[in-house]
Amino acid sequence: MSCHETGGCDVDADETVALVGCPNVGKSVVFGGLAEQYVDVSNYPGTTVDTTEAAFGDAKLTDTPGVYGISSFDEEERVTREIVLEADVVVNVVDATQLDRDLFLTLQLLDMGIPTVVALNMMDEAEADGVDIDADALEAELGVPVVPTVAVDGEGIDELRGRVDEARAPESTPIERWFDELPDDVEATRAEKTLLVEGDEPTAERVSTGKVVADGGVPALTDVGQREDVYGHRRRRVEEVAGGVLSREERDSSWAERFSDLMLNPLTGTPIALAMLGAIFYFIGVVVAQKVVDFLEITVFGEYYNPVVEGAIESLLPAASWAEPIEFLLINGNLGLLTITVQYIVGVLLPLVIAFYFVIGLLEDSGMLPRLAVLTDRGLNRIGLNGRAIVPMIVGVGCVTMAVITTRMVGDRRERLISTALLGLAVPCSAQLGVIMGLLAGLGLIWWFGYVGVLLVVLGVAGLFLDRTLPGDSTPLVTELPRMRVPRPRNILRKTYNRTKMFLREAIPLFGATAVAISALDYFGGFAVIQRALAPITSLIGLPQEFARVLLLGLVRRDFAAAGMTDMALGTAEMFVGLVVITLFVPCILSMVMILKERDAKSALLMWVGSWIVAFGVGGLLAVIL
Amino acid sequence: MICPSCSFEFDPSRGLQCPRCGEAIDCSEIGCANCDACNDVFQQVTRRIRSKS
Ligand SMILES: Nc1nc2c(ncn2[C@@H]2O[C@H](COP(=O)(O)OP(=O)(O)OP(=O)(O)O)[C@@H](O)[C@H]2O)c(=O)[nH]1
Ligand SMILES: [Mg+2]
Ligand SMILES: [Zn+2]
Ligand SMILES: [Zn+2]
């Protein structure tokens, strides 16, 4: 989430405080506690990709993407490195259950001489694990303030706030022995020197360019990097420090670990996953899609809202001929701007989107999502399909996040390419998936599983095809699984609220514009032409000509198309085919813009045309089978 | 090789522990196709056996 969405931009302050730590340690929760501003929090690494700023007393507080160290190996690291180099104070959030992993970053910050306060977070989980950490001993050992916290409960946050002033770094650290090997005349801060001896290229370039101006020669600073020595030495110090402050008492494995093992084993995990799909079906499909949406559509909109608005517009507008197109635009029975459009957004999309975000939030915060992804990957691999593509879909919570998680969870470039292609082909953004699934579930449990099955097979086959045709070898799915947790209701509600708000902000103008465009087409008869032109392919999939309207909506967004299907009189099988077709249909208009920007017109066009072919190919096949 | 948990690239000949995040890499988890720590098949086998115990 960028600061534009949270409205926290342009905080003017002299002092800057940065929150830095490994992925998924709770930085964003601490940020929320210190700045009293909500940012996206989820139980998997890579939630924060952009920085968020907020006022913190007289200073400016920045939330950063999680990193394992200060260097420049990927985009998150570069973002965080810049912020650390400019920050006056760093609040280093450390996961108490992962001390030997996280202290590497802490010691690196101290080597760099950056004034630091350590927030020793997740103390509750450390305790549950039987790990006892002597915070005072750690404070003495590191030489900087250490504050134990349980960020989700707000514990220790006040003390942390109070001790930010005490941030400091030890006068000297063992890193200095390597400084001697730098050229004598190098003009760099201690932080830069640390990065230099670690062979950080951007720092070497920056410092060298400074030298060019000074004496005309470029010293070979990149050669002095002895990263492995420095890192190895620091790792030994980490182990010493951690060993000195930590005592562990043997515990039986917790329910969370046992459940996690069950989830990851295909034999036990598959039934659990199916049971969960069933439960989601019941909630989204039966409770929300049937009860809530039906009530809103039939009673609220059908009996009250639409007739009232229609009556009002008819009596307000004069019976003159110039008013006729306006009246048509506002209240026509297909997609009137004030009637059906509002009904689709409020009556259909909104309840389903809220329900879906809620479910996704639960899966995210409990740690289920990445496990489902790993399970599906393993299962599909076993039957010879490529499961990689499924991961972003299962973990995806909206296009932007989805892309990030893809890069996080999916090994190398090649796999990333495959995922991006499949994302464009067949994976709806979360809100869209929610709407489609909601409507599908109305058909019955068996169709719901059928839909998931068809999608998995299409993705698996397409993934296999790409895997075979693209050069290079496939790499196994390696992920760092977050631990299982009981989700916090407050976080889920806030997340659902925030995401729904963002959904509406994007969907309302887009849907409004689409409704106007389609109504105009309708009014001037262009619509009939399109319907006739599309007739061969709509009949190919065994659907009536009116399905062309749904396709037009689908050009903009899949969920609009799904909403448009709610009041078509279709048989069960026809409905199923229609929903599969619009899922596989072209990527939404915003994704297309993104693809155009990130890649080139050719691959965008290829993707666009390709999805027509796949959608109608699969749809035609299903129409024959069913 | 590239550390599976923090993506740091390090030289596995000094040992299979990632110097940055401390993750001890398990041969059976990542598989030899994705690792260049061993020089020959003999080394691959010995390392695999050792990592089992
Ligand atoms: N039990 C427990 N859970 C916590 C604590 N602090 C944070 N969490 C949970 O840890 C998960 C990660 O929190 P985030 O704040 O998103 O972590 P982050 O460090 O910002 O993660 P990235 O942005 O992905 O780097 C969430 O599920 C939180 O609810 C804590 O003190 N105790
Ligand atoms: Mg975060
Ligand atoms: Zn690592
Ligand atoms: Zn090996």
XYZ file of C-alpha atoms and ligand atoms in Angstrom:
714
model
C 0.000 0.000 0.000
C 1.461 3.328 -0.924
C 1.178 6.447 1.144
C -1.301 7.841 -1.355
C -3.878 5.383 -0.230
C -3.312 5.901 3.418
C -3.133 9.659 3.154
C 0.037 9.793 5.207
C 2.150 11.557 2.600
C 4.358 14.560 2.966
C 5.053 14.399 6.631
C 7.422 17.287 7.245
C 9.801 16.665 10.079
C 13.447 17.206 10.891
C 14.036 13.854 12.432
C 13.281 10.556 10.796
C 12.695 7.274 12.593
C 12.660 4.103 10.511
C 11.151 0.737 11.457
C 13.434 -1.982 10.173
C 13.377 -5.750 10.557
C 13.114 -9.112 8.861
C 9.933 -10.006 6.947
C 6.834 -10.874 8.974
C 8.226 -9.866 12.376
C 5.444 -7.367 13.101
C 6.901 -4.059 11.885
C 3.617 -2.907 10.497
C 1.814 -3.689 13.734
C 4.446 -1.742 15.666
C 4.064 1.075 13.147
C 0.330 1.098 13.767
C 0.947 1.191 17.513
C 3.514 3.979 17.457
C 1.885 6.175 14.836
C -1.703 5.178 15.467
C -2.262 4.612 11.795
C -3.312 1.338 10.205
C -1.249 -0.254 7.466
C -1.775 -3.664 5.906
C -0.784 -6.463 8.266
C -0.756 -10.118 7.233
C 0.743 -13.325 8.415
C 3.192 -13.869 5.591
C 6.462 -12.277 4.561
C 6.331 -9.497 2.004
C 3.153 -7.741 3.088
C 4.743 -4.324 3.045
C 6.389 -3.555 -0.303
C 6.351 0.176 -0.280
C 7.203 2.493 2.521
C 4.528 4.217 4.541
C 5.146 7.401 6.488
C 3.337 8.886 9.426
C 3.881 11.590 11.983
C 5.468 10.400 15.205
C 5.649 13.234 17.714
C 7.890 15.790 16.038
C 9.527 13.152 13.907
C 8.577 11.201 10.858
C 8.105 7.438 11.220
C 8.628 5.155 8.212
C 7.461 1.559 7.850
C 9.752 -0.395 5.526
C 9.607 -3.691 3.637
C 11.117 -6.577 5.585
C 14.752 -7.452 4.826
C 17.238 -9.934 6.223
C 20.126 -7.540 5.939
C 21.089 -4.131 4.653
C 22.330 -4.673 1.119
C 21.077 -4.367 -2.428
C 20.142 -7.822 -3.614
C 16.560 -6.996 -4.493
C 14.126 -4.141 -4.715
C 12.932 -4.339 -1.079
C 16.514 -4.286 0.134
C 17.355 -1.248 -1.945
C 14.306 0.614 -0.682
C 15.117 -0.216 2.923
C 18.849 0.514 2.562
C 18.167 4.044 1.337
C 15.851 4.707 4.243
C 18.287 3.325 6.790
C 21.102 5.462 5.415
C 18.976 8.592 5.800
C 17.307 7.776 9.103
C 18.342 9.459 12.334
C 17.060 6.595 14.439
C 16.166 3.016 13.608
C 13.667 0.974 15.581
C 14.793 -2.552 14.824
C 11.934 -5.012 15.252
C 13.195 -8.470 16.136
C 11.184 -11.677 16.297
C 11.979 -13.215 19.667
C 11.341 -16.683 18.303
C 13.922 -16.156 15.543
C 16.663 -14.453 17.457
C 19.554 -16.118 15.653
C 18.122 -15.099 12.317
C 17.156 -11.540 13.204
C 20.180 -10.448 15.229
C 22.273 -10.478 12.065
C 20.452 -7.382 10.896
C 20.702 -5.859 14.373
C 24.465 -6.314 14.537
C 24.783 -4.983 11.025
C 22.903 -1.819 11.967
C 25.187 -1.404 14.979
C 28.281 -2.023 12.849
C 27.021 0.742 10.609
C 26.851 3.004 13.641
C 23.157 3.713 13.247
C 21.411 4.818 16.458
C 19.132 1.885 17.201
C 16.455 0.752 19.622
C 15.510 -2.908 19.539
C 11.868 -3.943 19.864
C 11.951 -7.567 20.936
C 8.585 -8.552 19.499
C 6.494 -11.752 19.623
C 7.407 -12.297 23.252
C 4.113 -14.159 23.701
C 5.058 -16.714 21.088
C 8.566 -17.096 22.424
C 7.052 -17.888 25.787
C 4.659 -20.375 24.239
C 7.629 -22.043 22.566
C 9.358 -22.380 25.907
C 12.027 -19.850 24.957
C 13.162 -17.477 27.648
C 15.067 -14.386 26.591
C 16.867 -12.201 29.085
C 16.119 -8.773 27.632
C 18.407 -6.989 30.113
C 21.303 -9.247 29.242
C 20.625 -8.642 25.557
C 20.592 -4.912 26.192
C 23.954 -5.137 27.945
C 25.374 -7.358 25.253
C 24.273 -5.131 22.353
C 24.807 -1.823 24.122
C 21.493 -0.386 22.935
C 18.004 -0.279 24.485
C 16.004 -3.492 24.148
C 12.241 -3.354 24.775
C 10.234 -6.597 24.926
C 6.901 -6.195 23.123
C 3.778 -8.053 22.115
C 2.810 -5.649 19.373
C -0.592 -7.146 18.590
C -1.682 -6.554 22.171
C -0.011 -3.159 22.416
C 2.247 -4.471 25.169
C 5.533 -2.605 25.469
C 4.626 -0.057 22.807
C 4.494 2.821 25.295
C 7.865 1.895 26.718
C 9.244 1.626 23.200
C 7.920 5.080 22.373
C 9.556 6.453 25.496
C 12.927 4.923 24.745
C 13.285 5.991 21.127
C 15.234 8.994 22.471
C 17.830 6.666 23.981
C 18.705 5.181 20.610
C 22.425 4.781 20.201
C 25.119 2.664 18.635
C 28.268 1.337 20.282
C 31.332 3.540 19.758
C 33.208 0.806 18.020
C 32.434 -2.695 16.831
C 34.548 -5.557 15.445
C 33.739 -4.464 11.880
C 36.461 -1.864 12.143
C 39.258 -4.316 11.572
C 38.181 -4.450 7.918
C 38.098 -0.674 7.593
C 41.925 -0.684 7.502
C 41.811 -2.373 4.155
C 39.885 0.461 2.590
C 41.988 3.093 0.793
C 43.166 5.692 3.327
C 41.634 8.639 1.577
C 38.167 7.170 1.214
C 35.589 9.656 2.365
C 32.721 7.669 3.741
C 30.626 7.483 6.863
C 30.906 4.465 9.111
C 27.679 3.136 7.602
C 29.075 3.463 4.111
C 32.381 1.915 5.120
C 30.539 -1.081 6.521
C 28.632 -1.510 3.288
C 31.866 -1.032 1.333
C 33.720 -3.836 3.069
C 30.631 -5.959 2.496
C 30.990 -5.264 -1.217
C 27.764 -3.318 -1.653
C 27.981 -2.042 -5.205
C 25.684 0.978 -5.097
C 27.693 2.304 -2.155
C 30.969 1.664 -3.967
C 29.653 3.531 -6.976
C 28.431 6.438 -4.942
C 31.670 6.798 -3.046
C 33.774 6.393 -6.202
C 31.874 9.028 -8.117
C 32.617 11.399 -5.270
C 36.284 10.627 -5.790
C 36.191 11.280 -9.513
C 35.384 14.883 -8.826
C 38.076 15.101 -6.148
C 41.145 13.759 -7.897
C 40.157 12.457 -11.296
C 40.762 8.767 -10.645
C 38.303 6.042 -9.784
C 39.608 3.827 -6.993
C 38.625 0.190 -7.341
C 36.421 0.138 -4.278
C 34.367 -2.799 -5.439
C 37.398 -5.023 -5.022
C 37.680 -4.511 -1.329
C 34.405 -6.350 -0.727
C 34.955 -9.358 1.443
C 31.350 -10.096 2.076
C 31.696 -13.698 3.042
C 34.365 -13.028 5.667
C 32.458 -10.169 7.197
C 29.172 -12.057 7.137
C 30.730 -15.204 8.538
C 32.299 -13.263 11.377
C 29.051 -11.495 12.141
C 27.167 -14.769 12.095
C 29.508 -16.116 14.771
C 28.897 -13.036 16.881
C 25.135 -13.510 16.430
C 25.405 -17.041 17.714
C 27.444 -15.920 20.711
C 24.985 -13.187 21.638
C 21.926 -15.373 21.104
C 23.491 -18.244 23.014
C 24.201 -15.958 25.958
C 20.711 -14.535 26.454
C 18.499 -17.396 25.453
C 17.431 -20.422 27.388
C 15.178 -23.016 25.943
C 13.048 -25.488 27.754
C 11.903 -28.573 25.916
C 8.245 -28.536 24.971
C 6.063 -30.934 23.068
C 5.302 -29.690 19.615
C 2.368 -27.316 19.793
C -1.030 -27.737 18.145
C 0.086 -25.248 15.512
C 3.104 -27.278 14.486
C 1.146 -30.497 14.399
C -1.616 -28.933 12.338
C 0.936 -27.417 10.002
C 2.477 -30.836 9.388
C -0.947 -32.281 8.642
C -1.658 -29.483 6.177
C 1.562 -29.984 4.250
C 1.179 -33.721 3.808
C -0.980 -34.279 0.700
C -2.664 -37.314 2.274
C -4.020 -35.415 5.246
C -3.815 -31.928 3.782
C -6.113 -32.582 0.827
C -9.150 -33.531 2.916
C -8.525 -30.538 5.176
C -8.289 -28.237 2.173
C -11.460 -29.704 0.674
C -13.288 -29.295 3.965
C -12.185 -25.683 4.064
C -13.353 -25.098 0.511
C -16.664 -26.586 1.573
C -16.910 -24.244 4.521
C -16.067 -21.245 2.350
C -18.687 -22.449 -0.099
C -21.268 -22.512 2.628
C -20.410 -19.065 3.899
C -19.956 -17.197 0.619
C -22.256 -19.284 -1.511
C -25.141 -20.083 0.741
C -25.192 -17.414 3.408
C -24.018 -14.416 1.427
C -24.745 -15.154 -2.225
C -28.138 -16.694 -1.684
C -29.552 -15.096 1.415
C -28.001 -11.634 1.462
C -27.689 -10.971 -2.267
C -31.154 -12.326 -2.995
C -32.673 -10.199 -0.299
C -30.921 -7.094 -1.585
C -31.645 -7.745 -5.249
C -35.212 -8.934 -5.020
C -36.586 -7.060 -2.074
C -34.518 -3.941 -1.546
C -33.753 -3.115 -5.175
C -36.531 -4.933 -7.034
C -39.403 -3.835 -4.838
C -38.282 -0.541 -3.401
C -35.206 1.187 -4.742
C -35.552 0.710 -8.508
C -39.270 1.520 -8.786
C -38.844 4.606 -6.616
C -35.874 5.924 -8.615
C -37.562 5.163 -11.916
C -40.702 6.944 -10.822
C -38.754 9.940 -9.595
C -36.711 10.306 -12.790
C -39.750 9.926 -14.989
C -41.614 12.619 -13.138
C -38.593 14.927 -12.921
C -37.599 14.809 -16.573
C -39.945 16.538 -19.037
C -41.532 14.394 -21.708
C -39.565 16.208 -24.407
C -37.615 14.219 -26.941
C -34.260 15.662 -25.863
C -34.767 14.167 -22.433
C -35.339 10.692 -23.786
C -31.671 9.619 -24.137
C -30.914 10.978 -20.675
C -33.763 9.015 -19.211
C -32.569 5.923 -21.027
C -29.054 6.387 -19.731
C -30.176 6.821 -16.144
C -32.842 4.148 -15.764
C -32.809 1.666 -18.657
C -33.619 -1.857 -17.622
C -30.307 -3.308 -18.774
C -27.713 -1.133 -17.135
C -29.307 2.152 -16.039
C -26.757 4.338 -14.283
C -29.002 5.054 -11.305
C -30.813 1.726 -11.155
C -29.187 -1.489 -12.319
C -25.640 -0.155 -12.000
C -26.232 0.777 -8.386
C -27.955 -2.539 -7.821
C -24.946 -4.437 -9.160
C -22.462 -2.519 -7.080
C -24.366 -2.368 -3.805
C -26.572 -5.417 -4.078
C -24.251 -7.927 -5.690
C -20.617 -6.891 -5.612
C -20.417 -5.287 -2.213
C -21.723 -8.138 -0.021
C -19.703 -10.727 -1.918
C -16.552 -8.653 -1.845
C -16.848 -8.049 1.878
C -17.438 -11.735 2.516
C -14.520 -12.726 0.351
C -12.102 -10.283 1.913
C -13.178 -11.499 5.305
C -12.479 -15.121 4.423
C -9.164 -14.232 2.798
C -8.232 -12.244 5.890
C -8.887 -15.278 8.073
C -6.804 -17.511 5.838
C -4.012 -14.951 5.713
C -3.730 -14.222 9.376
C -3.933 -17.830 10.452
C -1.053 -18.745 8.140
C -3.262 -21.097 6.072
C -2.752 -19.389 2.718
C 0.909 -20.193 2.087
C 0.293 -23.750 3.297
C -2.564 -24.183 0.860
C -0.252 -22.928 -1.850
C 2.478 -25.410 -0.978
C -0.056 -28.224 -0.724
C -1.581 -27.469 -4.130
C 1.855 -27.207 -5.670
C 2.812 -30.603 -4.325
C -0.469 -32.196 -5.333
C -0.377 -30.900 -8.882
C 3.242 -31.878 -9.308
C 2.348 -35.375 -8.292
C -0.116 -35.706 -11.141
C 2.413 -34.218 -13.553
C 0.962 -30.725 -13.786
C 2.742 -27.522 -12.942
C 1.481 -26.145 -9.675
C 3.518 -22.993 -9.664
C 0.767 -20.897 -11.178
C -1.656 -21.795 -8.448
C 0.458 -20.204 -5.779
C -0.190 -16.595 -6.699
C -3.839 -17.363 -7.103
C -4.226 -18.901 -3.710
C -2.073 -16.382 -1.970
C -3.291 -13.488 -4.051
C -5.232 -10.781 -2.312
C -5.553 -8.225 -5.037
C -3.426 -7.605 -8.066
C -0.609 -5.649 -6.497
C -0.104 -7.896 -3.538
C -0.428 -10.872 -5.777
C 2.441 -9.760 -7.947
C 4.623 -9.219 -4.910
C 3.877 -12.528 -3.321
C 4.539 -14.172 -6.628
C 8.022 -12.793 -6.717
C 8.566 -13.634 -3.077
C 7.366 -17.173 -3.221
C 8.339 -18.141 -6.689
C 12.018 -18.820 -7.145
C 13.610 -17.327 -10.203
C 12.808 -15.153 -13.189
C 11.630 -17.979 -15.355
C 9.080 -19.161 -12.820
C 8.030 -15.599 -12.306
C 7.424 -15.216 -16.016
C 5.256 -18.318 -16.029
C 3.271 -17.038 -13.085
C 2.723 -13.620 -14.612
C 1.502 -15.145 -17.842
C -0.923 -17.433 -16.031
C -2.073 -14.634 -13.774
C -3.078 -12.673 -16.833
C -4.662 -15.691 -18.411
C -6.837 -17.133 -15.783
C -6.553 -15.647 -12.375
C -9.134 -13.080 -11.381
C -8.198 -10.485 -8.797
C -9.536 -11.439 -5.427
C -12.694 -9.358 -5.448
C -13.611 -10.748 -8.809
C -12.951 -14.261 -7.690
C -15.199 -13.655 -4.709
C -18.101 -12.509 -6.845
C -17.711 -15.309 -9.328
C -17.447 -17.924 -6.628
C -20.404 -16.491 -4.791
C -22.620 -16.840 -7.844
C -21.238 -20.250 -8.621
C -21.874 -21.525 -5.191
C -25.517 -20.701 -5.717
C -25.593 -23.542 -8.237
C -24.604 -26.157 -5.689
C -21.592 -27.631 -3.979
C -20.722 -29.927 -6.835
C -20.479 -27.049 -9.322
C -18.270 -25.160 -6.931
C -15.787 -27.988 -6.786
C -16.172 -28.414 -10.538
C -15.204 -24.800 -11.081
C -12.153 -25.019 -8.846
C -11.215 -28.260 -10.614
C -11.570 -26.811 -14.118
C -9.476 -23.791 -13.170
C -6.775 -25.928 -11.593
C -6.590 -28.129 -14.657
C -6.458 -25.185 -17.069
C -3.743 -23.528 -15.006
C -1.871 -26.774 -14.557
C -1.905 -27.564 -18.266
C -1.013 -24.027 -19.298
C 1.778 -24.034 -16.714
C 3.039 -27.337 -18.048
C 2.983 -25.957 -21.577
C 4.961 -22.869 -20.610
C 7.303 -24.976 -18.521
C 8.090 -27.165 -21.522
C 8.457 -24.344 -24.017
C 10.435 -21.789 -22.029
C 14.175 -22.378 -21.861
C 15.721 -23.251 -18.495
C 14.950 -25.670 -15.675
C 12.195 -25.389 -13.178
C 13.120 -24.721 -9.593
C 11.266 -26.169 -6.642
C 8.912 -24.018 -4.669
C 10.824 -22.791 -1.680
C 8.999 -20.710 0.814
C 9.461 -19.639 4.291
C 6.253 -20.600 5.999
C 4.954 -18.270 8.669
C 3.793 -19.978 11.815
C 0.145 -20.833 12.405
C -1.644 -18.336 14.608
C -5.098 -17.706 15.931
C -6.159 -14.668 13.886
C -7.001 -11.393 15.633
C -10.582 -10.381 14.813
C -9.708 -6.684 14.997
C -7.045 -6.944 12.334
C -9.291 -8.946 10.041
C -12.126 -6.463 10.358
C -9.850 -3.527 9.689
C -8.268 -5.236 6.735
C -11.642 -6.164 5.271
C -12.832 -2.604 5.727
C -9.734 -1.088 4.117
C -9.742 -3.437 1.183
C -13.453 -3.012 0.568
C -12.998 0.736 0.592
C -10.244 0.469 -1.971
C -12.326 -1.882 -4.060
C -15.208 0.579 -4.139
C -12.915 3.456 -4.961
C -11.722 1.601 -8.009
C -14.915 -0.132 -9.038
C -17.463 2.685 -8.790
C -15.993 5.062 -11.377
C -15.028 2.212 -13.654
C -18.426 0.603 -13.495
C -20.150 3.959 -13.917
C -18.176 4.716 -17.064
C -18.807 1.230 -18.421
C -22.527 1.535 -17.792
C -22.639 4.840 -19.665
C -20.689 3.408 -22.584
C -22.816 0.293 -22.852
C -26.073 2.196 -22.498
C -24.964 4.542 -25.266
C -24.188 1.582 -27.487
C -27.542 0.121 -26.603
C -29.413 3.351 -27.363
C -27.854 3.905 -30.741
C -28.277 0.313 -31.796
C -24.553 -0.517 -31.812
C -25.225 -3.138 -29.265
C -27.374 -5.238 -31.552
C -24.558 -5.197 -34.096
C -22.057 -6.445 -31.552
C -24.464 -9.109 -30.398
C -24.833 -10.352 -33.921
C -21.084 -10.247 -34.508
C -20.435 -12.262 -31.372
C -23.258 -14.692 -32.038
C -21.018 -17.417 -33.518
C -18.904 -17.610 -30.398
C -21.726 -17.239 -27.908
C -23.512 -20.106 -29.609
C -20.247 -22.056 -29.642
C -20.430 -22.174 -25.879
C -24.151 -22.816 -25.991
C -25.244 -19.479 -24.583
C -27.891 -17.035 -25.836
C -26.895 -13.913 -27.765
C -27.527 -11.705 -24.743
C -24.335 -13.116 -23.279
C -22.560 -10.549 -25.453
C -23.502 -7.915 -22.885
C -21.737 -9.945 -20.213
C -18.671 -10.185 -22.426
C -18.634 -6.432 -22.923
C -18.732 -5.989 -19.161
C -16.006 -8.609 -18.885
C -13.720 -6.557 -21.093
C -13.627 -4.103 -18.223
C -13.684 -6.383 -15.194
C -14.621 -9.980 -14.594
C -16.711 -9.246 -11.557
C -18.849 -6.809 -13.550
C -19.468 -9.594 -15.984
C -20.401 -11.936 -13.161
C -22.773 -9.363 -11.721
C -24.274 -8.981 -15.198
C -25.027 -12.678 -15.229
C -27.180 -12.575 -12.136
C -30.305 -11.643 -14.012
C -29.912 -13.695 -17.146
C -32.255 -16.636 -17.336
C -29.740 -19.448 -17.670
C -29.801 -23.127 -16.904
C -27.367 -24.481 -14.343
C -24.932 -25.868 -16.893
C -25.124 -22.699 -18.968
C -24.429 -20.591 -15.913
C -21.422 -22.754 -15.084
C -20.005 -22.502 -18.605
C -20.600 -18.757 -18.620
C -18.761 -18.270 -15.341
C -15.808 -20.382 -16.444
C -15.646 -18.412 -19.681
C -15.590 -15.038 -17.991
C -12.968 -16.245 -15.511
C -10.672 -17.261 -18.329
C -11.633 -14.208 -20.357
C -9.356 -11.207 -20.890
C -7.531 -9.622 -17.950
C -9.334 -6.642 -16.452
C -8.689 -3.282 -18.005
C -6.397 -2.127 -15.195
C -4.262 -5.243 -15.500
C -3.983 -4.622 -19.209
C -2.723 -1.126 -18.529
C -0.175 -2.574 -16.104
C 0.968 -5.218 -18.582
C 1.302 -2.575 -21.284
C 3.393 -0.455 -18.964
C 5.591 -3.245 -17.632
C 6.019 -5.193 -20.830
C 5.318 -4.351 -24.439
C 2.316 -4.027 -26.707
C 3.072 -7.317 -28.359
C 2.910 -9.507 -25.253
C -0.126 -7.569 -24.060
C -1.914 -8.241 -27.334
C -0.783 -11.861 -27.269
C -2.162 -12.289 -23.779
C -5.397 -10.574 -24.703
C -6.018 -12.631 -27.813
C -4.770 -15.770 -26.078
C -7.371 -15.423 -23.353
C -10.182 -15.166 -25.909
C -9.004 -18.403 -27.415
C -8.540 -20.226 -24.123
C -11.820 -18.941 -22.691
C -13.910 -20.008 -25.642
C -11.933 -23.168 -26.247
C -12.515 -24.393 -22.703
C -16.079 -23.054 -22.717
C -16.879 -24.855 -25.966
C -15.423 -28.052 -24.605
C -17.464 -27.788 -21.425
C -20.604 -27.021 -23.420
C -20.127 -30.251 -25.352
C -19.443 -32.302 -22.208
C -22.226 -30.942 -20.029
C 24.127 -21.018 -4.074
C 21.062 -18.999 -3.221
C 19.666 -19.292 0.272
C 16.090 -20.557 0.098
C 14.915 -18.418 2.972
C 16.549 -15.035 2.424
C 17.782 -15.331 -1.185
C 21.303 -14.358 -0.233
C 23.846 -15.844 -2.601
C 26.771 -17.487 -0.824
C 29.556 -19.918 -1.456
C 28.400 -23.337 -0.224
C 31.877 -24.836 -0.126
C 32.355 -23.285 3.320
C 29.347 -25.082 4.673
C 25.658 -25.224 4.027
C 24.616 -22.601 6.544
C 23.534 -19.247 5.124
C 25.847 -16.644 6.667
C 23.190 -13.970 6.612
C 20.006 -15.495 7.968
C 21.611 -18.503 9.576
C 19.338 -20.998 7.838
C 20.968 -24.430 7.763
C 20.208 -25.822 4.350
C 19.064 -29.391 4.171
C 20.195 -31.400 1.144
C 17.010 -33.403 0.983
C 14.891 -30.281 1.002
C 16.443 -28.397 -1.854
C 17.832 -31.257 -3.945
C 21.148 -31.432 -5.739
C 19.796 -29.974 -8.964
C 19.490 -26.624 -7.271
C 22.696 -26.659 -5.358
C 26.305 -26.586 -6.371
C 27.870 -27.306 -3.023
C 29.217 -30.700 -3.952
C 32.024 -31.296 -6.406
C 31.188 -34.864 -7.322
C 28.627 -37.570 -6.885
C 30.583 -39.096 -4.033
C 30.382 -35.872 -2.093
C 26.682 -35.585 -2.864
C 26.025 -38.982 -1.390
C 28.092 -38.444 1.742
C 26.533 -35.085 2.381
C 23.047 -36.442 1.930
C 23.698 -39.256 4.343
C 25.183 -36.870 6.871
C 22.245 -34.486 6.624
C 19.842 -37.347 7.345
C 21.342 -38.189 10.687
N 1.499 -13.466 18.468
C 1.969 -12.306 17.989
N 1.740 -12.013 16.696
C 2.213 -10.838 16.232
C 2.932 -9.925 17.065
N 3.263 -8.863 16.297
C 2.790 -9.096 15.055
N 2.134 -10.285 15.003
C 1.521 -10.916 13.836
O 2.559 -11.159 12.917
C 2.103 -11.067 11.573
C 2.999 -10.153 10.784
O 2.810 -8.801 11.174
P 3.184 -7.575 10.200
O 3.113 -6.346 11.006
O 2.424 -7.653 8.911
O 4.713 -7.909 9.879
P 5.750 -7.048 9.044
O 7.026 -7.117 9.763
O 5.203 -5.699 8.723
O 5.844 -7.950 7.742
P 6.297 -7.523 6.260
O 5.641 -6.245 5.919
O 5.798 -8.680 5.451
O 7.787 -7.465 6.275
C 0.660 -10.627 11.673
O -0.153 -11.781 11.536
C 0.547 -10.046 13.069
O -0.761 -10.144 13.568
C 3.152 -10.287 18.437
O 3.766 -9.568 19.227
N 2.649 -11.479 18.854
Mg 4.679 -4.837 7.030
Zn 19.720 -16.958 4.175
Zn 24.227 -31.756 -2.593
